[in-house]
XYZ file of C-alpha atoms in Angstrom:
665
model
C 21.344 -26.059 -6.366
C 23.768 -23.791 -4.102
C 22.631 -22.658 -0.969
C 22.892 -18.803 -0.954
C 23.459 -16.950 2.301
C 23.856 -12.842 1.585
C 20.298 -12.262 0.156
C 17.241 -14.237 -0.721
C 15.982 -13.778 -4.199
C 12.262 -13.585 -4.325
C 10.305 -13.902 -7.419
C 6.804 -13.583 -8.306
C 4.615 -16.366 -9.623
C 1.292 -15.393 -10.960
C 0.593 -19.068 -12.443
C 2.208 -22.630 -12.152
C 4.049 -21.807 -15.157
C 5.925 -18.751 -13.999
C 6.712 -20.352 -10.514
C 8.454 -23.256 -12.487
C 10.232 -20.556 -14.499
C 11.335 -18.805 -11.262
C 12.402 -21.964 -9.759
C 14.497 -23.139 -12.955
C 16.139 -19.572 -12.964
C 17.342 -20.068 -9.522
C 14.695 -18.277 -7.129
C 15.562 -18.859 -3.366
C 11.547 -18.320 -2.728
C 8.307 -17.517 -4.802
C 5.370 -15.509 -3.605
C 2.184 -16.670 -5.530
C -1.698 -16.327 -4.924
C -4.312 -18.749 -4.757
C -7.690 -18.316 -6.276
C -9.092 -15.667 -3.926
C -7.648 -13.332 -1.169
C -4.530 -11.986 -2.987
C -3.311 -8.706 -4.256
C -2.928 -9.929 -7.889
C -6.781 -10.899 -8.288
C -6.328 -10.965 -12.360
C -3.562 -13.231 -12.340
C -4.199 -17.037 -13.195
C -3.173 -17.948 -9.408
C -3.108 -21.413 -7.990
C -5.639 -23.956 -6.858
C -4.892 -25.954 -3.481
C -4.151 -29.043 -5.565
C -1.639 -27.452 -7.710
C 0.191 -25.517 -4.894
C 0.783 -29.176 -3.237
C 2.419 -30.168 -6.499
C 4.644 -26.812 -6.701
C 5.595 -27.085 -3.127
C 7.142 -30.649 -3.584
C 9.089 -29.299 -6.700
C 9.951 -25.667 -4.897
C 11.298 -27.471 -2.060
C 13.085 -30.276 -4.073
C 15.077 -27.119 -5.071
C 15.740 -25.423 -1.866
C 13.171 -22.620 -3.166
C 10.579 -21.525 -0.507
C 6.759 -20.693 -1.160
C 4.900 -17.799 0.337
C 1.323 -17.531 0.030
C 0.040 -14.059 -1.032
C -3.353 -13.120 1.364
C -2.293 -9.498 0.976
C -5.658 -7.783 0.821
C -8.081 -5.872 3.086
C -10.751 -8.582 4.057
C -14.754 -8.066 3.938
C -17.011 -9.128 6.834
C -18.724 -11.850 4.878
C -15.375 -13.308 3.621
C -13.977 -14.611 6.823
C -15.574 -17.903 7.008
C -14.112 -18.925 3.510
C -10.894 -17.399 4.640
C -10.401 -19.170 7.926
C -11.427 -22.178 5.786
C -8.629 -21.778 3.334
C -5.920 -21.092 6.362
C -6.989 -24.066 8.136
C -6.084 -25.843 4.917
C -2.740 -23.831 4.280
C -1.724 -24.630 7.836
C -1.320 -28.411 6.996
C 0.592 -27.873 3.834
C 4.449 -27.420 3.619
C 4.034 -23.427 2.692
C 7.069 -21.103 3.951
C 4.855 -18.422 5.039
C 1.983 -16.253 4.236
C 1.934 -12.447 3.028
C -0.761 -10.099 4.643
C -2.277 -6.691 4.678
C -5.278 -6.885 6.710
C -4.865 -6.296 10.501
C -7.923 -8.547 11.082
C -6.459 -11.396 9.497
C -3.394 -10.742 11.233
C -4.925 -10.843 14.592
C -6.363 -14.319 13.698
C -3.042 -15.656 12.430
C -1.412 -14.753 15.527
C -3.616 -16.217 18.106
C -4.794 -19.219 16.291
C -2.211 -20.234 13.628
C 0.981 -19.048 15.416
C 3.022 -21.698 13.606
C 2.730 -19.822 10.153
C 5.236 -17.564 9.378
C 3.732 -13.767 8.613
C 5.105 -11.228 6.447
C 3.908 -7.954 5.798
C 2.963 -6.997 2.605
C 3.863 -3.716 0.739
C 0.559 -2.780 1.026
C 0.877 -2.238 4.554
C 3.324 0.230 3.462
C 6.169 0.384 6.359
C 8.577 3.196 6.197
C 9.231 4.069 9.969
C 10.421 2.363 13.153
C 7.322 2.426 14.843
C 5.653 0.508 12.149
C 7.996 -2.416 12.443
C 7.397 -2.456 16.134
C 3.723 -2.302 15.176
C 3.740 -5.265 12.538
C 6.106 -7.502 15.110
C 3.287 -7.187 17.865
C 0.903 -8.682 15.285
C 3.372 -11.370 14.748
C 4.924 -10.471 11.833
C 8.335 -11.980 10.975
C 9.283 -10.029 7.703
C 8.444 -6.705 6.313
C 8.309 -5.690 2.497
C 9.112 -2.190 2.826
C 7.730 1.126 1.247
C 8.803 1.250 -2.462
C 9.512 5.164 -2.059
C 12.346 4.621 0.430
C 16.258 5.300 -0.413
C 18.871 2.964 0.530
C 19.766 5.740 3.143
C 16.295 5.438 4.723
C 16.216 1.816 4.340
C 19.717 1.008 6.325
C 18.436 2.246 9.826
C 15.145 0.147 9.389
C 17.024 -2.937 8.893
C 19.328 -2.532 11.662
C 16.045 -1.804 13.783
C 14.354 -4.728 12.308
C 17.322 -6.857 13.078
C 17.423 -5.540 16.812
C 13.833 -6.779 17.211
C 13.741 -10.000 15.046
C 12.097 -8.869 11.848
C 14.121 -9.102 8.453
C 13.407 -6.513 5.913
C 12.797 -7.250 2.069
C 13.231 -4.662 -0.496
C 11.690 -4.486 -4.089
C 14.513 -4.294 -6.494
C 13.046 -5.102 -9.699
C 9.600 -4.359 -11.845
C 6.780 -1.942 -11.946
C 7.071 1.150 -9.890
C 3.667 2.642 -8.465
C 3.605 6.515 -8.432
C 1.193 6.260 -5.147
C 2.195 4.867 -1.957
C 1.210 1.193 -1.971
C -2.044 0.802 0.458
C -2.804 4.459 0.079
C -3.918 4.605 -3.442
C -7.652 4.696 -4.257
C -7.981 5.812 -7.687
C -8.780 2.568 -9.394
C -11.255 2.311 -6.700
C -13.054 5.452 -6.849
C -12.950 5.281 -10.633
C -14.635 1.795 -10.871
C -14.757 -0.349 -7.563
C -11.607 -1.923 -8.929
C -9.582 -1.362 -5.726
C -5.660 -1.711 -5.444
C -6.182 -3.128 -1.836
C -8.153 -5.749 -3.283
C -5.912 -6.808 -6.072
C -7.818 -5.367 -8.655
C -6.194 -2.114 -9.565
C -6.923 -0.924 -13.226
C -3.959 1.196 -13.460
C -5.518 4.613 -14.161
C -1.971 5.983 -13.545
C -0.844 4.095 -16.956
C -3.788 5.940 -18.861
C -3.466 8.386 -21.788
C -4.482 11.942 -20.577
C -5.235 15.064 -22.446
C -1.942 16.688 -22.877
C -0.436 18.713 -20.325
C 1.010 22.034 -20.516
C 4.342 20.635 -20.957
C 3.360 18.170 -23.716
C 2.937 15.210 -21.738
C 0.264 12.513 -22.195
C 1.046 10.096 -19.581
C 1.790 12.549 -16.594
C 1.574 9.703 -13.949
C 3.635 6.953 -15.674
C 6.819 5.861 -14.129
C 9.664 3.817 -15.428
C 10.324 0.303 -13.801
C 12.673 -0.330 -11.047
C 16.157 -1.940 -11.570
C 18.495 -2.020 -8.625
C 20.765 -4.278 -10.758
C 24.105 -1.699 -9.919
C 22.758 -1.097 -6.387
C 23.340 -4.676 -5.053
C 26.534 -3.637 -2.847
C 24.563 -0.752 -1.544
C 21.604 -3.015 -0.568
C 23.969 -5.379 1.133
C 25.778 -2.701 3.193
C 22.181 -1.757 4.278
C 21.527 -5.090 5.688
C 18.514 -6.035 3.198
C 17.730 -9.759 3.636
C 15.146 -10.423 0.627
C 15.349 -8.677 -2.752
C 11.864 -8.876 -4.469
C 11.137 -9.047 -8.025
C 7.892 -7.699 -8.945
C 5.723 -9.278 -11.672
C 2.784 -11.740 -10.986
C 0.930 -10.282 -13.980
C 3.958 -10.838 -16.234
C 4.664 -13.895 -18.710
C 6.769 -16.757 -17.544
C 9.454 -15.584 -19.792
C 9.641 -12.603 -18.070
C 10.014 -14.180 -14.571
C 12.744 -16.701 -15.653
C 14.797 -13.673 -17.672
C 14.579 -11.235 -14.537
C 15.235 -14.186 -11.933
C 18.115 -15.581 -14.239
C 20.035 -12.093 -14.385
C 19.315 -11.379 -10.957
C 20.871 -14.888 -9.508
C 24.042 -14.354 -12.045
C 24.444 -10.662 -10.304
C 23.883 -12.351 -6.948
C 26.105 -15.228 -7.385
C 28.804 -12.964 -9.052
C 28.863 -10.554 -6.085
C 29.073 -13.088 -3.704
C 31.933 -14.734 -5.469
C 33.851 -11.878 -6.623
C 32.756 -8.913 -4.470
C 32.264 -6.831 -7.675
C 29.083 -6.072 -9.950
C 27.988 -7.133 -13.420
C 27.005 -4.114 -15.339
C 25.195 -5.319 -18.301
C 21.414 -4.970 -18.275
C 20.526 -5.216 -21.788
C 19.032 -8.671 -21.251
C 16.160 -6.963 -18.777
C 15.501 -4.900 -22.090
C 14.756 -8.363 -24.056
C 11.555 -8.600 -21.986
C 8.591 -6.271 -20.608
C 9.873 -2.987 -19.521
C 9.086 0.934 -19.566
C 12.598 1.444 -19.343
C 14.699 1.543 -16.122
C 15.295 4.071 -12.725
C 16.587 3.732 -9.483
C 15.182 7.389 -8.401
C 13.735 6.242 -5.304
C 16.335 4.025 -4.066
C 19.275 6.576 -4.949
C 17.249 9.774 -3.773
C 17.069 10.983 -7.451
C 13.364 11.619 -7.417
C 12.135 13.642 -10.324
C 11.707 14.101 -13.719
C 14.038 11.220 -15.063
C 11.589 8.531 -13.307
C 8.668 9.296 -15.607
C 8.306 7.995 -19.056
C 5.602 9.313 -21.816
C 4.602 5.864 -22.865
C 2.860 3.163 -20.663
C 3.549 0.175 -23.335
C 6.595 -1.771 -23.870
C 9.785 -0.064 -24.197
C 11.733 -2.966 -25.663
C 11.586 -1.878 -29.254
C 12.126 1.677 -28.760
C 15.403 0.625 -26.496
C 17.094 -1.587 -29.418
C 16.394 1.309 -32.296
C 18.422 3.756 -30.194
C 21.011 0.906 -29.070
C 21.528 -0.556 -32.710
C 20.382 2.173 -34.863
C 17.588 0.210 -36.480
C 13.895 1.243 -37.664
C 11.068 0.051 -35.638
C 10.096 -2.804 -37.814
C 13.690 -4.091 -37.405
C 13.853 -3.719 -33.551
C 10.483 -5.319 -33.251
C 11.869 -8.469 -35.114
C 14.751 -8.506 -32.743
C 12.785 -8.589 -29.704
C 10.584 -11.050 -31.143
C 13.891 -13.527 -31.827
C 14.933 -12.630 -28.510
C 12.058 -13.638 -26.719
C 11.748 -16.873 -28.716
C 15.369 -17.671 -27.668
C 14.351 -16.992 -24.036
C 11.578 -19.088 -24.430
C 13.234 -22.009 -25.726
C 15.715 -21.947 -23.154
C 13.347 -21.600 -20.414
C 11.141 -24.613 -21.617
C 14.331 -26.512 -21.652
C 15.238 -25.452 -18.092
C 11.853 -26.279 -16.666
C 11.701 -29.662 -18.513
C 15.082 -30.574 -16.845
C 14.083 -29.354 -13.414
C 10.712 -31.418 -13.761
C 12.576 -34.635 -14.841
C 15.135 -34.462 -12.155
C 12.127 -33.920 -9.328
C 10.395 -36.751 -10.963
C 13.611 -38.863 -10.308
C 14.268 -37.544 -6.831
C 12.828 -38.835 -3.430
C 10.739 -36.013 -1.890
C 12.817 -34.207 1.030
C 12.197 -32.249 3.935
C 15.032 -29.438 4.217
C 15.502 -26.198 5.993
C 13.681 -24.388 3.116
C 10.575 -26.505 4.140
C 10.869 -26.889 7.810
C 7.181 -26.343 7.688
C 6.824 -29.628 6.405
C 7.817 -31.085 9.800
C 4.550 -29.496 11.215
C 2.246 -32.281 12.602
C -1.060 -31.941 11.692
C -3.104 -29.270 12.980
C -6.588 -29.973 14.098
C -9.576 -27.562 12.111
C -10.150 -24.275 13.909
C -13.508 -22.809 14.048
C -13.605 -18.977 13.424
C -14.051 -17.396 16.572
C -17.583 -15.163 16.632
C -17.592 -11.805 17.529
C -20.685 -10.444 19.853
C -22.366 -7.279 19.144
C -21.454 -4.458 21.434
C -23.732 -4.075 24.483
C -23.435 -0.394 24.402
C -25.836 1.520 22.189
C -24.927 4.175 19.763
C -26.291 7.383 21.722
C -24.611 10.996 21.727
C -23.266 10.962 18.316
C -20.418 13.091 18.033
C -19.528 15.432 15.024
C -15.628 16.057 14.215
C -14.183 18.537 11.909
C -11.037 18.061 9.951
C -8.843 21.249 9.068
C -5.202 22.009 8.331
C -5.185 26.109 8.206
C -4.640 27.801 11.382
C -7.099 30.715 10.578
C -9.740 28.046 11.004
C -8.889 27.305 14.601
C -10.577 30.672 15.810
C -13.509 30.858 13.319
C -14.777 27.033 14.327
C -13.445 27.053 18.008
C -16.364 26.750 20.508
C -18.663 25.071 18.262
C -20.381 22.111 19.092
C -17.983 19.839 17.616
C -14.320 18.263 18.022
C -11.809 20.067 16.037
C -9.389 17.812 14.368
C -6.196 19.507 13.173
C -4.172 17.578 9.887
C -0.548 17.768 10.738
C 2.187 17.903 8.102
C 4.329 14.934 6.466
C 7.407 17.437 7.056
C 6.960 17.197 10.928
C 10.845 18.012 11.310
C 10.502 21.558 9.962
C 7.578 22.481 11.554
C 7.921 20.815 15.017
C 8.390 24.263 16.916
C 5.372 25.846 15.028
C 3.259 22.875 15.854
C 4.319 22.486 19.716
C 3.446 25.977 19.892
C 0.193 25.732 17.799
C -1.282 23.001 20.028
C -0.055 24.524 23.476
C -2.114 27.451 22.544
C -5.100 25.393 21.547
C -5.365 22.320 24.011
C -8.395 21.009 22.757
C -7.143 20.469 19.175
C -7.103 17.165 18.262
C -4.086 16.042 16.315
C -4.368 14.121 12.896
C -1.445 12.419 11.821
C -0.855 11.681 8.045
C -0.269 8.078 6.700
C 3.244 9.094 5.670
C 5.969 9.841 8.083
C 9.502 8.641 7.013
C 12.929 8.973 8.790
C 13.227 12.447 10.700
C 9.788 13.350 10.275
C 8.866 10.359 12.387
C 11.135 11.096 14.895
C 9.837 14.644 14.967
C 6.097 13.384 15.432
C 7.155 11.313 18.223
C 8.815 14.159 19.734
C 5.709 16.311 19.316
C 3.662 13.453 21.350
C 5.904 13.961 23.981
C 5.868 17.599 24.137
C 2.126 17.987 24.012
C 0.695 14.931 25.488
C -2.824 14.939 23.866
C -5.968 13.515 25.489
C -6.788 11.966 22.014
C -5.127 11.685 18.453
C -6.372 10.032 15.196
C -3.586 8.558 13.174
C -3.373 7.082 9.815
C 0.198 5.680 10.507
C 0.531 2.662 12.488
C 3.984 3.767 13.774
C 2.279 6.772 15.638
C -0.417 4.482 16.975
C 2.351 2.139 18.607
C 3.328 5.457 20.229
C 0.267 6.421 21.281
C -0.311 2.736 22.926
C 2.714 3.175 24.679
C 2.474 6.499 26.198
C -1.228 5.749 27.242
C -2.970 8.284 24.870
C -6.383 7.563 23.606
C -6.029 6.767 19.663
C -8.311 6.619 16.942
C -7.375 4.795 13.694
C -7.752 6.887 10.685
C -9.642 6.124 7.503
C -6.085 5.118 5.540
C -5.651 2.336 7.951
C -7.950 0.501 5.839
C -10.560 -0.905 8.240
C -13.082 -3.063 6.687
C -14.143 -5.824 9.205
C -14.851 -6.369 13.012
C -11.601 -8.719 13.246
C -9.478 -5.450 12.607
C -11.200 -3.208 15.063
C -11.021 -6.173 17.465
C -7.117 -6.134 16.537
C -6.991 -2.394 16.968
C -8.507 -2.380 20.512
C -7.433 -5.542 21.863
C -3.684 -5.812 20.734
C -2.898 -1.913 20.505
C -5.393 -0.321 22.512
C -7.011 1.842 20.369
C -10.485 3.526 21.551
C -12.033 3.999 18.012
C -11.582 3.790 14.505
C -12.621 5.171 11.090
C -14.300 2.615 8.810
C -12.559 2.527 5.230
C -14.209 4.820 2.656
C -13.953 2.105 0.108
C -16.837 0.040 1.519
C -20.599 0.567 0.886
C -23.587 -0.033 3.500
C -23.894 -3.918 2.753
C -20.421 -4.542 3.290
C -20.451 -2.106 6.436
C -23.585 -3.589 8.038
C -22.382 -6.647 9.788
C -19.471 -5.067 11.073
C -19.313 -5.120 15.116
C -17.579 -2.826 17.161
C -15.745 -3.365 20.455
C -17.876 -2.371 23.532
C -16.987 1.265 24.482
C -15.279 1.781 21.201
C -15.702 4.855 18.842
C -16.864 4.040 15.193
C -16.161 6.862 12.663
C -17.219 7.535 9.283
C -16.415 10.131 7.223
C -19.155 11.721 5.502
C -18.036 14.551 3.758
C -14.476 15.133 2.384
C -12.266 15.741 -0.670
C -11.642 12.221 -2.148
C -8.061 11.399 -2.089
C -6.849 9.080 -4.754
C -3.461 8.748 -4.184
C -0.565 10.113 -2.094
C 2.868 10.282 -3.989
C 6.528 11.074 -2.909
C 7.057 11.998 -6.753
C 6.584 15.773 -8.141
C 3.502 15.716 -10.204
C 3.839 18.982 -11.639
C 6.898 18.213 -13.773
C 4.856 16.304 -16.032
C 1.755 18.683 -15.989
C 2.536 22.695 -15.472
C 6.402 22.211 -15.511
C 8.722 23.083 -12.737
C 12.113 24.622 -13.129
C 13.561 21.748 -10.902
C 14.656 18.402 -12.719
C 14.382 16.546 -9.441
C 12.860 17.011 -5.787
C 15.237 18.601 -2.922
C 14.559 18.888 0.956
C 12.897 22.310 0.176
C 10.006 20.667 -2.162
C 8.049 19.015 0.705
C 7.995 21.786 3.159
C 7.722 24.571 0.895
C 6.042 23.665 -2.218
C 2.480 24.927 -2.671
C 0.717 24.033 -5.893
C -2.584 23.125 -7.846
C -3.783 21.936 -11.228
C -5.746 19.343 -12.784
C -5.513 16.571 -15.407
C -8.166 15.296 -17.847
C -8.076 11.849 -19.154
C -9.554 10.606 -22.784
C -12.709 10.020 -21.169
C -13.167 13.410 -19.786
C -12.400 12.383 -16.219
C -11.096 15.207 -14.366
C -8.553 14.712 -11.490
C -7.293 17.643 -9.153
C -3.701 17.571 -8.295
C -2.675 19.306 -5.060
C 0.519 20.074 -3.413
C 0.003 21.768 0.163
C 3.141 23.212 1.970
C 4.126 20.323 4.339
C 2.379 17.868 2.528
C 3.382 15.240 -0.061
C 1.694 15.539 -3.618
C -2.055 14.223 -3.759
C -4.432 13.597 -6.491
C -8.169 14.159 -5.704
C -11.106 13.657 -7.308
C -12.568 16.721 -8.802
C -15.833 16.513 -6.746
C -16.239 16.003 -2.869
C -17.575 13.197 -1.405
C -20.986 13.410 0.724
C -22.895 10.800 2.077
C -25.943 11.592 4.076
C -27.657 8.189 3.307
C -25.453 6.504 6.126
C -28.054 8.030 8.834
C -30.889 6.213 7.482
C -28.733 2.996 6.076
C -26.856 2.230 9.172
C -28.268 4.233 12.003
C -27.143 2.188 14.825
C -23.524 1.324 13.841
C -21.385 4.320 13.927
C -20.726 6.766 16.931
C -19.214 9.415 15.179
C -19.095 11.346 11.807
C -16.249 13.483 10.357
C -16.767 16.180 8.069
C -13.330 17.337 6.170
C -13.201 21.293 5.804
C -9.518 21.373 4.701
C -8.683 24.011 1.893
C -8.845 21.403 -1.183
C -10.387 23.091 -4.338
C -12.559 20.800 -6.356
C -15.672 21.721 -8.249
C -17.591 21.248 -5.070
C -19.191 24.618 -3.715
C -21.044 25.627 -0.726
C -23.143 28.484 -0.268
C -22.363 28.711 3.752
C -18.987 29.318 5.357
C -17.301 27.123 7.405
C -19.021 27.642 10.757
C -22.238 27.870 9.217
C -21.736 24.522 7.395
C -20.735 22.753 10.923
C -23.664 24.195 12.427
C -26.080 22.817 9.367
C -24.225 19.278 9.609
C -24.658 19.191 13.296
C -28.395 19.933 13.075
C -28.880 17.341 10.192
C -26.990 14.653 12.469
C -29.580 15.565 15.529
C -32.626 15.037 13.017
C -33.377 18.589 13.153
C -32.471 19.097 9.585
C -33.293 16.816 6.321
C -30.718 15.614 3.766
C -32.020 17.630 1.153
C -30.920 20.547 2.866
C -27.437 19.658 3.160
C -27.245 18.881 -0.505
C -28.812 22.039 -1.218
C -26.114 23.999 0.676
C -23.378 21.862 -0.649
C -23.598 21.670 -4.444
C -21.687 19.297 -7.121
C -20.878 16.347 -4.822
C -20.662 12.471 -5.337
C -21.020 9.528 -3.409
C -19.815 6.656 -6.062
C -17.691 4.748 -3.737
C -20.347 4.068 -1.169
C -22.966 2.995 -3.828
C -20.162 0.630 -5.469
C -18.039 -0.381 -2.550
C -15.586 -2.941 -3.152
């Protein structure tokens, strides 16, 4: 097999047959999961015994194997996970893919011989996040799927300057929400995307919207087949195909087509143009909207099922029945070719001697002694003088709430560059305000956020973006990790504190009391829980109004993010309602139709949290309060001090839920 130098073609492997299909089709690397701890828990995945067989087959064919450990980890799972890593390090795996900061910290300090990749679930989209990941020991980063090629290029250049390679998603299912920041499935039934259990509510059928759409959150698939030259010019190293839930013949077809495209391009400098073969396996039609900066209506499709027959009906002018027969015949032919190639692959492997090549240099490792899981001691300081923080986003609330017995946190926009001067003035006039940075800051908006920190050196910040965290550490600010940094265990807290100098963190809103109970914070470290907030289900770079209420623009432009301010709702066929809210300066968001309220935390875990947050941003849901915001803050303060019962809070705030806290992960 040829050694390809321009790109690495990275293929999905949901089971043994799919991995063999990927290798037979010409993959340079395969990412696959074991029975646990990976972001496709519904895939068949591998056992450790089957992994050893696959490693030998892959390495004989100059193909690398990367193991996915790319979920957030619960405290109780670390002993089993650490035992697994002790076993993996004594195999010839070529690397592991992670999301959890606690796992990253342990790998860096106890298994430095393992190559570590940052999962798409870490949602890396700015230079600071690359530095954050590098400090955690990451060698490669799978960039956010929402980035354009123009946005990818400076990140690949910056990555190479810092010895970190970039991987880009080039084929397969698009998520409509930013990866790692989608909680829709988790809130609905506890099946968290951050745990590999997403039930895909974005693909559901909804009651028809005002513009006649029944699948308003459903995107077409990605296919960057015609953008290969641009990806090369952008400096991308690895091309990733999505599909660990897909069948082996899907993997075989997509990998083989991409292999042909890459080889043809490397040989001739020209691109193949025919993508009809991709329509012979599962697809939802194709788009390159994010990569080409054409984000808009053409990226949606009002059907979440397989598009193959529909495509053939249009291309060959046949009826549905005939189209389905052609699809069936095509797939039968593909499966026949795949089986033949896999059989040949296995036969050649059986005839060959095992070999150690550059592709499995990890096979040269000496046997690593078993490492015990490091234990974390409880904090020596007790929870006293618990603080209350209030999150706002309306400048008018500053004067209304200033002077109260609570810290005021102000949500900063994603369109930072457009509002930089205004924000500098606002914080100069209100020095006690604590900046709350959003989870997504791309390109010029990240640069503007960095400039803001230089111009307004704050005493404390809260950030949901690790790129801001690395700046805060370098500049010596007290910084707090926000709830969208998805912290679910003590090792992640230790990582934030010891590696990045964090002074506090929010625990993820996805976990319940039992899952929180054994978490230990570092000494002199603030631990926060958000007890009242609108429930963020997803944040999207897409416009969510074109398919719901309609919009005169067919695609988004530079004015949409800073200027658009809209609100609507959608209803699925189970009568579950969701709020779509677009605030000026912020990305489109989907929220639950009721606010989250959890007063049980004070009795369930009285000694864990040092701080509580109430979120009073103006997000319209069915939740109503009989008090104004200042009165509400005072009421929560009394409750926190033990001077008011929980029942009173629930009387003044009506129509709330706390399902996520009860279900957990």
